[in-house]
Short mmCIF file of C-alpha atoms and ligand atoms in Angstrom, two decimals:
data_model
loop_
_atom_site.label_atom_id
_atom_site.label_comp_id
_atom_site.label_asym_id
_atom_site.label_seq_id
_atom_site.Cartn_x
_atom_site.Cartn_y
_atom_site.Cartn_z
CA MET A 62 93.59 89.52 110.94
CA ALA A 63 93.61 93.29 110.83
CA PHE A 64 94.53 95.10 114.02
CA TYR A 65 91.65 94.84 116.43
CA ASN A 66 90.69 98.26 117.66
CA GLU A 67 88.56 98.03 120.77
CA ALA A 68 87.65 101.70 120.86
CA LYS A 69 86.44 101.54 117.29
CA LEU A 70 84.36 98.48 117.98
CA ARG A 71 82.76 100.20 120.96
CA ASP A 72 81.89 103.09 118.71
CA ILE A 73 80.45 100.74 116.09
CA SER A 74 78.44 98.94 118.76
CA GLN A 75 76.64 102.20 119.62
CA ARG A 76 75.32 102.57 116.08
CA PHE A 77 72.92 99.66 116.07
CA GLN A 78 69.57 99.03 117.71
CA ILE A 79 70.97 96.87 120.47
CA TYR A 80 69.32 97.49 123.82
CA GLY A 81 72.26 96.63 126.02
CA GLN A 82 75.71 97.53 127.14
CA ILE A 83 78.72 96.06 125.38
CA LEU A 84 80.91 93.98 127.69
CA HIS A 85 83.57 92.62 125.36
CA ALA A 86 84.26 91.54 121.79
CA GLU A 87 86.53 89.02 120.11
CA PRO A 88 87.71 88.77 116.52
CA CYS A 89 86.31 85.72 114.79
CA LYS A 90 88.98 84.03 112.66
CA ILE A 91 86.71 82.47 110.07
CA GLY A 92 86.77 83.75 106.46
CA HIS A 93 89.38 85.19 104.15
CA ILE A 94 87.59 88.41 103.23
CA ASN A 95 85.49 90.29 105.79
CA GLU A 96 86.43 91.25 109.37
CA THR A 97 84.09 89.66 111.90
CA TYR A 98 83.68 90.12 115.67
CA THR A 99 81.57 88.41 118.30
CA ALA A 100 80.40 90.97 120.84
CA THR A 101 78.79 90.23 124.20
CA TYR A 102 76.26 92.65 125.67
CA ASP A 103 74.53 92.87 128.99
CA GLN A 104 70.81 93.18 128.37
CA GLY A 105 68.81 93.49 131.55
CA GLY A 106 71.20 91.20 133.38
CA VAL A 107 71.35 88.57 130.63
CA LYS A 108 74.34 88.13 128.36
CA VAL A 109 73.40 88.39 124.72
CA ARG A 110 75.76 88.10 121.77
CA TYR A 111 75.79 89.80 118.37
CA ILE A 112 78.02 89.66 115.31
CA HIS A 113 79.57 92.89 114.07
CA GLN A 114 81.13 92.67 110.67
CA LYS A 115 83.09 95.06 108.51
CA ILE A 116 82.39 94.43 104.84
CA ASN A 117 85.54 94.28 102.76
CA THR A 118 84.82 97.03 100.27
CA ASN A 119 87.87 96.21 98.14
CA VAL A 120 86.13 92.96 97.33
CA PHE A 121 82.50 94.09 97.61
CA LYS A 122 82.67 97.42 95.85
CA ASP A 123 78.99 98.17 96.30
CA PRO A 124 77.94 97.44 99.91
CA VAL A 125 74.53 99.00 99.26
CA ALA A 126 73.86 96.32 96.64
CA VAL A 127 75.21 93.62 98.94
CA MET A 128 72.95 94.65 101.79
CA SER A 129 69.95 95.07 99.52
CA ASN A 130 70.39 91.42 98.44
CA VAL A 131 70.99 90.24 102.01
CA MET A 132 67.86 92.00 103.29
CA ARG A 133 65.64 90.68 100.52
CA VAL A 134 66.88 87.15 100.96
CA THR A 135 66.84 87.00 104.76
CA ARG A 136 63.37 88.59 104.95
CA HIS A 137 62.06 86.14 102.40
CA VAL A 138 63.48 83.13 104.22
CA ARG A 139 62.21 84.40 107.56
CA ALA A 140 58.70 85.00 106.18
CA LYS A 141 58.68 81.47 104.79
CA LEU A 142 59.71 79.99 108.10
CA GLU A 143 57.04 82.04 109.88
CA ALA A 144 54.36 80.99 107.40
CA ALA A 145 55.33 77.36 107.93
CA GLY A 146 55.06 77.80 111.70
CA ALA A 147 58.71 76.78 112.12
CA GLU A 148 60.31 76.85 115.55
CA ASP A 149 63.61 78.44 116.40
CA ILE A 150 63.39 80.93 113.55
CA THR A 151 66.12 83.23 114.87
CA ARG A 152 68.57 80.32 114.55
CA ARG A 153 67.37 79.24 111.11
CA THR A 154 68.18 82.38 109.17
CA LEU A 155 70.53 85.28 109.65
CA ILE A 156 68.76 88.33 111.03
CA VAL A 157 70.18 91.78 110.39
CA VAL A 158 69.99 94.26 113.27
CA PRO A 159 69.24 97.75 111.90
CA THR A 160 71.24 100.85 112.76
CA ARG A 161 69.80 103.41 115.16
CA ASP A 162 68.52 105.36 112.19
CA GLY A 163 66.88 102.33 110.64
CA LYS A 164 69.45 101.48 107.98
CA ASP A 165 70.73 98.03 107.09
CA PHE A 166 74.34 98.94 107.73
CA TYR A 167 76.49 101.72 109.11
CA PHE A 168 78.95 103.74 107.05
CA ASN A 169 81.47 105.31 109.40
CA GLY A 170 83.32 108.50 108.49
CA GLU A 171 86.27 106.49 107.15
CA GLY A 172 84.31 104.79 104.40
CA GLU A 173 83.92 101.53 106.34
CA ALA A 174 80.68 99.60 106.01
CA TRP A 175 79.60 97.75 109.19
CA ARG A 176 76.61 95.54 109.83
CA THR A 177 75.27 93.53 112.72
CA PHE A 178 73.58 90.14 112.98
CA ILE A 179 71.95 88.26 115.82
CA PHE A 180 74.47 85.70 117.05
CA ILE A 181 73.26 82.15 116.61
CA GLU A 182 73.84 80.43 119.94
CA ASN A 183 74.36 76.77 120.58
CA ALA A 184 75.57 76.14 117.06
CA ARG A 185 78.96 75.80 115.48
CA THR A 186 80.86 75.63 112.24
CA TYR A 187 83.83 73.46 111.33
CA GLU A 188 86.82 74.18 109.15
CA SER A 189 86.94 70.58 107.97
CA VAL A 190 84.44 67.75 107.86
CA GLN A 191 84.48 65.35 110.78
CA SER A 192 82.17 62.66 109.39
CA PRO A 193 80.00 61.76 106.37
CA ALA A 194 76.98 62.68 108.51
CA GLN A 195 78.21 66.26 108.62
CA ALA A 196 78.51 66.35 104.84
CA TYR A 197 74.92 65.12 104.65
CA GLN A 198 73.92 68.07 106.84
CA ALA A 199 75.90 70.50 104.68
CA GLY A 200 74.09 69.18 101.60
CA ARG A 201 70.77 69.63 103.34
CA GLY A 202 71.65 73.09 104.65
CA PHE A 203 72.57 74.55 101.28
CA GLY A 204 69.90 72.57 99.39
CA THR A 205 67.27 73.94 101.76
CA PHE A 206 68.59 77.45 101.30
CA GLN A 207 68.50 77.21 97.50
CA CYS A 208 64.94 75.96 97.76
CA GLN A 209 63.91 78.76 100.11
CA VAL A 210 65.18 81.47 97.78
CA ALA A 211 64.10 79.83 94.52
CA ASP A 212 60.85 81.82 94.46
CA LEU A 213 62.20 85.16 95.66
CA PRO A 214 59.87 87.76 94.14
CA GLY A 215 60.97 91.01 92.52
CA GLU A 216 63.77 91.99 90.25
CA ARG A 217 66.96 90.02 89.65
CA LEU A 218 69.38 90.21 92.58
CA HIS A 219 72.44 92.42 92.18
CA GLU A 220 75.61 90.72 91.02
CA THR A 221 77.71 91.70 94.00
CA ILE A 222 80.84 90.38 92.27
CA PRO A 223 80.25 90.07 88.53
CA ASN A 224 81.44 86.83 86.90
CA PHE A 225 82.30 85.42 90.30
CA HIS A 226 82.39 81.76 89.22
CA ASN A 227 83.10 82.42 85.56
CA THR A 228 85.86 79.87 85.09
CA ARG A 229 86.84 81.26 81.68
CA MET A 230 87.47 84.70 83.15
CA ARG A 231 89.29 83.25 86.16
CA PHE A 232 91.44 81.21 83.78
CA ASN A 233 92.23 84.21 81.61
CA ALA A 234 93.14 86.26 84.68
CA LEU A 235 95.58 83.53 85.66
CA VAL A 236 97.18 83.55 82.21
CA LYS A 237 97.67 87.31 82.51
CA ALA A 238 99.17 86.99 85.99
CA ILE A 239 101.61 84.36 84.72
CA GLU A 240 102.67 86.58 81.85
CA ALA A 241 103.12 89.62 84.07
CA ASP A 242 104.78 87.71 86.93
CA HIS A 243 105.25 90.96 88.86
CA PHE A 244 106.55 89.24 91.97
CA ASN A 245 108.83 86.72 90.24
CA ARG A 246 106.85 83.90 91.72
CA ALA A 247 105.96 81.95 88.58
CA ALA A 248 109.12 79.85 88.86
CA ILE A 249 108.14 78.56 92.33
CA ALA A 250 104.68 77.70 91.04
CA LYS A 251 105.77 76.09 87.78
CA LYS A 252 104.17 72.74 88.49
CA GLU A 253 100.84 74.29 89.47
CA ILE A 254 100.89 76.63 86.46
CA ASN A 255 101.46 73.72 84.08
CA PHE A 256 98.66 71.77 85.71
CA ALA A 257 96.28 74.71 85.47
CA LEU A 258 97.02 75.41 81.81
CA LYS A 259 96.40 71.78 80.91
CA GLN A 260 92.87 72.00 82.30
CA GLU A 261 91.72 74.60 79.78
CA PRO A 262 89.44 72.19 77.89
CA MET A 263 87.02 72.04 80.83
CA VAL A 264 86.73 75.74 81.66
CA ASP A 265 83.80 76.57 79.35
CA THR A 266 81.64 73.51 79.96
CA LEU A 267 79.03 75.00 82.31
CA LEU A 268 79.13 78.42 80.66
CA LYS A 269 78.28 76.80 77.36
CA ALA A 270 75.52 74.69 78.90
CA LEU A 271 74.05 77.88 80.34
CA ALA A 272 74.37 79.74 77.02
CA ARG A 273 72.65 76.86 75.20
CA GLY A 274 69.79 77.06 77.69
CA GLU A 275 70.52 73.54 78.86
CA ILE A 276 70.82 74.58 82.50
CA PRO A 277 69.04 77.54 84.12
CA GLU A 278 70.25 80.53 86.04
CA ARG A 279 69.04 80.40 89.65
CA ILE A 280 69.53 82.28 92.88
CA THR A 281 72.52 80.69 94.51
CA HIS A 282 74.70 81.17 97.55
CA ASN A 283 78.02 81.04 95.68
CA ASP A 284 80.20 80.51 98.75
CA THR A 285 79.03 77.14 100.03
CA LYS A 286 82.13 76.35 102.05
CA PHE A 287 81.57 73.85 104.79
CA ASN A 288 82.36 76.54 107.37
CA ASN A 289 79.44 78.59 106.09
CA VAL A 290 76.81 76.20 107.40
CA MET A 291 75.96 76.32 111.09
CA LEU A 292 75.24 72.99 112.74
CA ASP A 293 73.28 72.65 115.95
CA ALA A 294 75.76 71.97 118.77
CA GLN A 295 73.57 69.24 120.26
CA THR A 296 71.95 67.49 117.33
CA GLY A 297 74.51 68.27 114.62
CA GLN A 298 71.68 69.21 112.27
CA ALA A 299 72.09 72.03 109.78
CA LEU A 300 70.42 75.14 111.13
CA CYS A 301 71.33 78.01 108.93
CA VAL A 302 73.72 79.09 106.20
CA VAL A 303 75.77 82.23 106.66
CA ASP A 304 77.98 84.53 104.59
CA LEU A 305 75.31 85.79 102.23
CA ASP A 306 77.35 88.48 100.44
CA THR A 307 77.60 86.48 97.26
CA VAL A 308 73.98 85.35 97.13
CA MET A 309 73.12 86.35 93.59
CA PRO A 310 72.19 84.88 90.23
CA GLY A 311 74.29 81.80 89.53
CA LEU A 312 74.20 78.11 88.80
CA ALA A 313 73.02 75.55 91.34
CA LEU A 314 76.06 73.60 90.18
CA TYR A 315 78.44 76.27 91.47
CA ASP A 316 77.05 75.72 94.93
CA PHE A 317 77.18 71.97 94.75
CA GLY A 318 80.70 72.13 93.32
CA ASP A 319 81.95 74.23 96.21
CA MET A 320 80.34 71.79 98.66
CA VAL A 321 82.27 68.96 97.01
CA ARG A 322 85.45 71.04 97.24
CA THR A 323 85.10 71.80 100.93
CA THR A 324 83.55 68.65 102.33
CA THR A 325 84.74 65.56 100.48
CA SER A 326 88.36 65.73 101.63
CA PRO A 327 88.29 65.81 105.43
CA THR A 328 91.34 68.07 105.43
CA LEU A 329 91.84 71.79 105.79
CA GLU A 330 91.84 74.02 102.72
CA ASP A 331 95.55 74.70 103.28
CA GLU A 332 96.59 71.20 104.41
CA PRO A 333 100.38 71.11 103.93
CA ASP A 334 100.52 67.30 103.65
CA LEU A 335 99.12 66.68 100.18
CA GLY A 336 99.20 62.95 100.81
CA LYS A 337 96.13 63.44 102.98
CA VAL A 338 94.09 65.31 100.39
CA ARG A 339 91.64 63.21 98.39
CA MET A 340 87.96 62.90 97.56
CA HIS A 341 86.33 60.38 99.89
CA MET A 342 83.45 58.57 98.23
CA PRO A 343 81.49 57.83 101.45
CA ILE A 344 81.50 61.55 102.25
CA PHE A 345 80.50 62.48 98.72
CA LYS A 346 77.59 60.05 98.85
CA GLU A 347 76.21 61.61 102.02
CA LEU A 348 76.71 65.11 100.67
CA ALA A 349 74.88 64.27 97.45
CA ARG A 350 72.08 62.53 99.33
CA GLY A 351 71.52 65.50 101.64
CA TYR A 352 71.62 67.96 98.76
CA LEU A 353 69.30 66.03 96.44
CA GLU A 354 66.77 65.42 99.22
CA THR A 355 66.36 69.17 99.66
CA ALA A 356 67.18 70.73 96.26
CA THR A 357 64.11 69.16 94.79
CA PHE A 358 63.86 71.63 91.91
CA LEU A 359 66.94 70.38 90.03
CA THR A 360 66.47 69.37 86.42
CA LYS A 361 67.88 66.23 84.87
CA ALA A 362 70.44 68.30 83.00
CA GLU A 363 71.66 69.97 86.18
CA LYS A 364 71.95 66.60 87.88
CA SER A 365 74.03 65.25 85.05
CA TYR A 366 76.79 67.78 85.84
CA LEU A 367 76.93 67.34 89.62
CA ALA A 368 80.14 65.30 89.79
CA PHE A 369 81.78 67.47 87.14
CA SER A 370 80.84 70.63 89.04
CA GLY A 371 82.92 69.42 91.99
CA LYS A 372 85.96 69.19 89.77
CA LEU A 373 85.29 72.49 88.01
CA ILE A 374 84.73 74.62 91.11
CA THR A 375 87.67 73.07 92.95
CA PHE A 376 89.76 73.93 89.92
CA THR A 377 88.34 77.45 89.71
CA ILE A 378 89.10 78.25 93.35
CA GLY A 379 92.58 76.75 92.92
CA VAL A 380 93.11 79.06 89.94
CA ARG A 381 92.05 82.03 92.07
CA PHE A 382 94.51 81.11 94.84
CA LEU A 383 97.29 80.69 92.28
CA THR A 384 96.46 84.01 90.60
CA ASP A 385 96.50 85.76 93.96
CA PHE A 386 99.82 84.14 94.84
CA LEU A 387 101.31 85.43 91.57
CA GLN A 388 99.83 88.88 92.15
CA GLY A 389 101.36 89.23 95.60
CA ASP A 390 98.49 88.06 97.86
CA VAL A 391 96.21 91.04 97.43
CA TYR A 392 92.84 89.31 97.67
CA PHE A 393 92.75 86.40 100.12
CA ARG A 394 94.00 87.04 103.64
CA VAL A 395 97.22 85.05 104.16
CA HIS A 396 98.78 83.90 107.42
CA ARG A 397 102.14 82.60 106.21
CA PRO A 398 104.45 82.92 103.19
CA GLN A 399 103.23 80.93 100.17
CA HIS A 400 99.88 80.43 101.88
CA ASN A 401 97.96 80.94 98.66
CA LEU A 402 100.27 78.54 96.86
CA ASP A 403 99.61 75.91 99.54
CA ARG A 404 95.88 76.48 99.13
CA CYS A 405 96.22 76.14 95.38
CA ARG A 406 98.13 72.86 95.76
CA THR A 407 95.43 71.27 97.89
CA GLN A 408 92.77 72.33 95.38
CA PHE A 409 94.67 70.87 92.44
CA LYS A 410 95.36 67.65 94.33
CA LEU A 411 91.64 67.37 94.94
CA VAL A 412 90.86 68.09 91.28
CA GLU A 413 92.98 65.08 90.32
CA SER A 414 91.29 62.92 92.91
CA ILE A 415 87.81 63.96 91.77
CA HIS A 416 88.80 63.40 88.16
CA ARG A 417 89.81 59.80 88.92
CA GLN A 418 86.50 59.12 90.66
CA GLN A 419 84.18 61.31 88.62
CA GLU A 420 82.37 58.48 86.84
CA ALA A 421 81.68 56.63 90.06
CA MET A 422 80.49 59.85 91.70
CA GLN A 423 78.10 60.57 88.85
CA ALA A 424 76.88 56.97 88.81
CA PHE A 425 75.96 57.35 92.47
CA VAL A 426 74.10 60.62 91.80
CA ASP A 427 72.22 58.95 88.94
CA SER A 428 71.17 56.14 91.26
CA LEU A 429 69.44 58.50 93.69
C1 GN1 B 150 86.50 83.41 100.22
O1 GN1 B 150 85.72 84.76 102.86
P1 GN1 B 150 85.41 83.38 102.66
O2 GN1 B 150 86.44 82.55 103.30
O3 GN1 B 150 84.01 83.00 103.03
C2 GN1 B 150 85.97 83.71 98.84
C3 GN1 B 150 85.38 82.45 98.21
C4 GN1 B 150 86.42 81.36 98.17
C5 GN1 B 150 86.93 81.13 99.58
C6 GN1 B 150 88.04 80.13 99.58
C7 GN1 B 150 83.99 86.85 98.27
O4 GN1 B 150 85.44 83.08 101.07
O5 GN1 B 150 84.96 82.72 96.90
O6 GN1 B 150 85.88 80.18 97.67
O7 GN1 B 150 87.43 82.34 100.17
N1 GN1 B 150 84.97 84.76 98.91
C8 GN1 B 150 85.02 85.82 98.08
O8 GN1 B 150 88.26 79.69 100.88
O9 GN1 B 150 85.87 85.92 97.20
MG1 MG B 151 82.60 84.22 101.95
#
């Protein structure tokens, strides 16, 4: 976590249309990319919370494009909820609080891009799945979101990070990092490197299916980690998905794949005990059920790749962790030495586990 500067946060807090006085703020430890704070304000004697977030502009090079996507998507979802007469709308979609001069985000003098959201109260996220029922809710949460944005009008969304889930490009970047080996780390990661290189035959599968027109491009979330879905603290039901920076054109399968990656092993992403990491079929079944109940637009061809997508995206993220490890940890925030290598190991362990169970997983999907 970057150094938390209270004076700066107070300054940031003055830039948004918040009718209250800031009392205190805490850094929020979730996420490897952006810097996020929960701030409490006094508003007419009531405590109200907001999220202030600094966009990582090394990763999101064009914050204007990011916020343009976020505004279009959140407005669309909100309008849909309103039209449907839904209750609790301010907990069912992120709502951006404009700056004092009516902008979507604030650029401070140091080139930092800050934005503010309404804090969703009485809800929580989890770093690892606690039960199959939670995976069902994750499936429903992201399936509902995909459905809500499926008919977004207007031009194609910006690609906030081009080729984000392009496994071929991620694979090639890894090969380059291995060859360069600037930090002399390839030797420590020999086993993982060998594993990764052996997986090359699968890297083009979805890209080719897309190129053939077999599966369609859609608007997707692209970061469907389990900790990006907020569950109601009382009922445990999915309320809202967060972290919308990578909402852009993609494949529905990328989203489902990342759900498989982050829900079906009830372990942390950086679990040091690899013996604990495996794909649990009862969790997968609930995840798939929740997703297919809500993502009603999926074609037969898309469905036929659901189990495979879990393996592919878990592999792809593992490749990214390994690449970052070899490149000296410049992308993902790390909290200990070899953190990215540990993350890579859990991903690859899960890839093997999914591979062993892939047919049974797909057979279950086909039965739904
Ligand atoms: C990053 O920031 P966070 O934790 O939501 C990353 C995802 C990875 C994920 C792995 C923009 O997400 O792609 O899957 O870490 N986001 C970006 O935990 O690269
Ligand atoms: Mg994210």
